Coordinates of C-alpha atoms in Angstrom, one line a residue:
Chain L
D129 CA 24.8 -76.2 32.7
A130 CA 28.0 -76.0 30.7
R131 CA 29.7 -72.7 30.6
V132 CA 33.0 -71.0 29.9
T133 CA 35.0 -70.2 33.1
Q134 CA 37.7 -67.6 33.4
T135 CA 40.1 -66.9 36.2
P136 CA 40.8 -64.6 37.8
R137 CA 37.7 -62.5 37.6
H138 CA 39.6 -59.4 38.7
K139 CA 43.3 -58.6 38.6
V140 CA 45.1 -55.5 39.8
T141 CA 48.8 -55.4 39.1
E142 CA 51.6 -53.0 38.7
M143 CA 53.2 -52.0 35.4
G144 CA 55.9 -54.4 34.3
Q145 CA 54.4 -57.4 36.0
E146 CA 53.4 -60.6 34.2
V147 CA 49.7 -61.3 34.0
T148 CA 48.3 -64.7 33.2
M149 CA 44.6 -65.2 32.4
R150 CA 43.0 -68.6 32.2
C151 CA 40.0 -69.9 30.4
Q152 CA 38.3 -73.3 30.5
P153 CA 36.2 -73.7 27.4
I154 CA 33.0 -75.7 27.3
L155 CA 33.8 -79.4 27.1
G156 CA 33.7 -80.6 23.5
H157 CA 34.1 -77.2 22.0
N158 CA 36.9 -77.1 19.4
T159 CA 37.3 -73.3 19.0
V160 CA 38.5 -70.8 21.6
F161 CA 38.6 -67.0 21.2
W162 CA 40.2 -64.2 23.2
Y163 CA 38.7 -60.7 23.1
R164 CA 39.5 -57.5 24.8
Q165 CA 36.9 -54.9 25.6
T166 CA 37.6 -51.3 26.4
M167 CA 35.4 -48.2 26.3
M168 CA 37.5 -46.7 23.5
Q169 CA 38.0 -49.6 21.2
G170 CA 35.0 -51.7 22.0
L171 CA 35.3 -55.5 21.5
E172 CA 38.5 -56.5 19.8
L173 CA 39.5 -60.1 18.7
L174 CA 43.0 -60.9 20.0
A175 CA 43.4 -64.5 19.0
Y176 CA 41.5 -67.6 18.2
F177 CA 42.3 -71.3 18.2
R178 CA 40.8 -74.3 16.5
N179 CA 41.6 -77.8 17.8
R180 CA 44.2 -76.1 19.9
A181 CA 46.1 -74.6 17.0
P182 CA 46.3 -70.8 16.6
L183 CA 44.3 -69.7 13.5
D184 CA 44.6 -66.0 13.9
D185 CA 46.4 -63.9 16.4
S186 CA 46.8 -60.8 14.2
G187 CA 44.9 -58.7 16.7
M188 CA 47.4 -59.4 19.5
P189 CA 50.5 -57.2 20.2
K190 CA 53.1 -59.9 19.7
D191 CA 55.9 -58.2 21.7
R192 CA 54.1 -58.6 25.0
F193 CA 51.1 -60.9 24.5
S194 CA 51.0 -64.6 24.0
A195 CA 48.2 -67.1 23.8
E196 CA 48.4 -70.8 24.2
M197 CA 46.3 -73.9 24.6
P198 CA 48.3 -76.4 26.6
D199 CA 45.4 -78.8 26.4
A200 CA 41.8 -78.9 25.2
T201 CA 40.6 -77.8 28.6
L202 CA 42.8 -74.8 29.2
A203 CA 43.6 -71.7 27.2
T204 CA 45.9 -69.0 28.6
L205 CA 46.6 -65.4 27.7
K206 CA 49.8 -63.9 29.1
I207 CA 51.0 -60.3 29.1
Q208 CA 54.6 -59.7 29.9
P209 CA 55.4 -57.0 30.8
S210 CA 52.0 -55.4 31.4
E211 CA 51.3 -51.7 30.8
P212 CA 48.6 -49.4 32.0
R213 CA 47.1 -49.4 28.4
D214 CA 46.4 -53.1 28.8
S215 CA 43.7 -52.3 31.4
A216 CA 40.5 -53.8 30.0
V217 CA 38.1 -56.7 30.4
Y218 CA 39.4 -59.8 28.6
F219 CA 36.8 -62.3 27.5
C220 CA 37.3 -65.9 26.4
A221 CA 34.7 -67.6 24.3
S222 CA 34.4 -71.1 23.0
G223 CA 32.4 -72.7 20.3
L224 CA 31.9 -75.9 18.2
V225 CA 32.5 -75.5 14.5
T226 CA 30.4 -78.0 12.7
G227 CA 30.9 -76.9 9.1
T228 CA 28.1 -74.3 8.9
S229 CA 28.5 -71.9 11.8
V230 CA 29.7 -71.5 15.2
E231 CA 28.0 -69.8 18.1
Q232 CA 30.4 -68.4 20.6
F233 CA 29.7 -68.8 24.3
F234 CA 31.4 -66.2 26.4
G235 CA 33.0 -66.4 29.8
P236 CA 32.4 -63.8 32.4
G237 CA 35.6 -62.0 31.7
T238 CA 38.7 -61.0 33.6
R239 CA 38.8 -57.3 34.5
L240 CA 42.5 -56.3 34.4
T241 CA 43.8 -53.1 35.9
V242 CA 47.4 -52.2 35.4
L243 CA 48.6 -49.4 37.7
Chain I
A631 CA 37.3 -57.7 4.9
Q632 CA 34.2 -58.0 7.0
S633 CA 32.7 -55.2 9.0
V634 CA 29.7 -54.3 11.1
A635 CA 28.2 -50.9 11.7
Q636 CA 25.8 -50.1 14.6
P637 CA 25.0 -46.4 13.9
E638 CA 23.4 -45.7 17.2
D639 CA 25.4 -45.5 20.4
Q640 CA 22.3 -45.5 22.5
V641 CA 18.6 -46.2 21.9
N642 CA 16.0 -45.0 24.4
V643 CA 12.5 -46.5 24.4
A644 CA 9.6 -46.5 26.8
E645 CA 8.5 -49.8 28.4
G646 CA 5.9 -51.5 26.3
N647 CA 6.9 -49.8 23.1
P648 CA 8.5 -51.6 20.2
L649 CA 12.3 -51.3 19.9
T650 CA 14.7 -51.5 17.0
V651 CA 18.5 -51.7 17.2
K652 CA 20.1 -51.2 13.9
C653 CA 22.9 -53.1 12.3
T654 CA 24.4 -53.1 8.8
Y655 CA 27.2 -55.3 7.6
S656 CA 29.7 -55.9 4.9
V657 CA 31.1 -59.3 4.1
S658 CA 32.2 -61.4 1.1
G659 CA 29.8 -64.0 0.1
N660 CA 26.9 -65.1 2.3
P661 CA 26.8 -63.6 5.7
Y662 CA 26.4 -65.4 9.0
L663 CA 24.9 -62.8 11.4
F664 CA 24.5 -62.7 15.1
W665 CA 23.2 -60.6 18.0
Y666 CA 24.6 -60.8 21.4
V667 CA 23.6 -59.0 24.6
Q668 CA 25.8 -57.9 27.5
Y669 CA 24.5 -57.0 30.9
P670 CA 26.6 -55.0 33.3
N671 CA 29.7 -56.8 34.5
R672 CA 28.8 -59.9 32.5
G673 CA 30.0 -61.7 29.4
L674 CA 28.2 -61.6 26.1
Q675 CA 25.2 -63.8 25.7
F676 CA 23.9 -65.2 22.4
L677 CA 20.5 -63.9 21.4
L678 CA 20.0 -65.1 17.8
K679 CA 21.6 -65.9 14.5
Y680 CA 20.9 -65.9 10.8
I681 CA 22.6 -68.5 8.7
T682 CA 20.1 -69.2 5.9
G683 CA 16.4 -69.6 5.3
D684 CA 13.6 -67.3 6.6
N685 CA 14.6 -63.7 6.8
L686 CA 12.9 -63.2 10.1
V687 CA 14.8 -64.9 12.9
K688 CA 13.4 -65.4 16.3
G689 CA 15.6 -65.6 19.4
S690 CA 15.8 -65.5 23.1
Y691 CA 13.7 -63.2 25.4
G692 CA 11.2 -62.3 22.7
F693 CA 13.8 -60.7 20.4
E694 CA 13.8 -61.2 16.6
A695 CA 15.9 -59.9 13.8
E696 CA 15.2 -59.3 10.1
F697 CA 17.8 -60.1 7.5
N698 CA 17.6 -57.8 4.5
K699 CA 20.1 -58.7 1.8
S700 CA 19.5 -55.8 -0.4
Q701 CA 20.1 -53.3 2.4
T702 CA 22.8 -55.5 4.0
S703 CA 21.0 -55.0 7.3
F704 CA 20.1 -57.2 10.3
H705 CA 18.1 -55.0 12.7
L706 CA 17.2 -56.4 16.1
K707 CA 13.6 -55.9 17.1
K708 CA 11.2 -56.6 19.9
P709 CA 7.4 -55.8 19.9
S710 CA 7.2 -54.7 23.5
A711 CA 10.3 -53.6 25.4
L712 CA 10.9 -54.4 29.1
V713 CA 13.0 -52.4 31.6
S714 CA 15.0 -55.6 32.0
D715 CA 16.0 -55.4 28.3
S716 CA 18.3 -52.5 29.2
A717 CA 21.7 -53.6 28.2
L718 CA 24.5 -53.4 25.6
Y719 CA 23.7 -55.1 22.3
F720 CA 26.3 -56.3 19.8
C721 CA 25.7 -57.2 16.2
A722 CA 28.3 -59.6 14.6
V723 CA 29.1 -61.0 11.2
R724 CA 31.2 -63.7 9.8
D725 CA 31.6 -64.9 6.2
G726 CA 30.6 -68.3 5.1
T727 CA 34.1 -69.7 4.7
G728 CA 34.6 -70.2 8.3
R729 CA 38.2 -69.0 8.2
R730 CA 37.4 -65.8 10.0
A731 CA 36.2 -65.2 13.5
L732 CA 33.2 -63.0 14.2
T733 CA 33.6 -59.3 13.7
F734 CA 31.6 -57.3 16.2
G735 CA 30.0 -53.9 16.0
S736 CA 30.7 -51.2 18.4
G737 CA 27.6 -51.9 20.4
T738 CA 24.4 -50.1 21.1
R739 CA 23.2 -49.3 24.6
L740 CA 19.5 -49.9 25.0
Q741 CA 17.8 -48.0 27.7
V742 CA 14.2 -48.8 28.5
Q743 CA 12.4 -46.3 30.6
P744 CA 9.6 -47.4 33.0

């Protein structure tokens, strides 16, 4: 049963600390998405990659956030330095683009709390 | 730009009654439309999608959605609601070019009362 995995599931940190969230997409998927979910803003797209190349990261605060795909099995989202307003649930999703459409399969999320 | 509107923050329905969760969209060209469901403390799960073809799309757990091009709507429906259907439902849209990621609506919380 293939699924997207995310680590850690929960993270509590202090303001100013670096946070790294990891995602393992489903094997064979060529597209990876990072979303942030908050009560106030709902579900926001932060960045997405196709074939490991960033296609759109316009939703991501560039001064503190960075997203990478070191290889096809790992996507990372880093926040440095973290701020209390970054507290949210961060979801990774992966999909396979075949020319018509892509379904996105979501991971369970990383719940981040910045104190 | 593409956008999705879910006009209801919450929908309440009694178990056994039909349910409808509304969604309207705006996109250039032909839309690709999706419904996802989120249970508490879980990620989003795919329910169904419309790409082309029959306007009535059937999905998981007995849900279906009707694509209406003239009204730019894609309402989610189920003939008989279950208490276990209580969750947060998201409508999403993408244009046909494939250059954009999905744009999600704000979500509608469905509460099914026993």
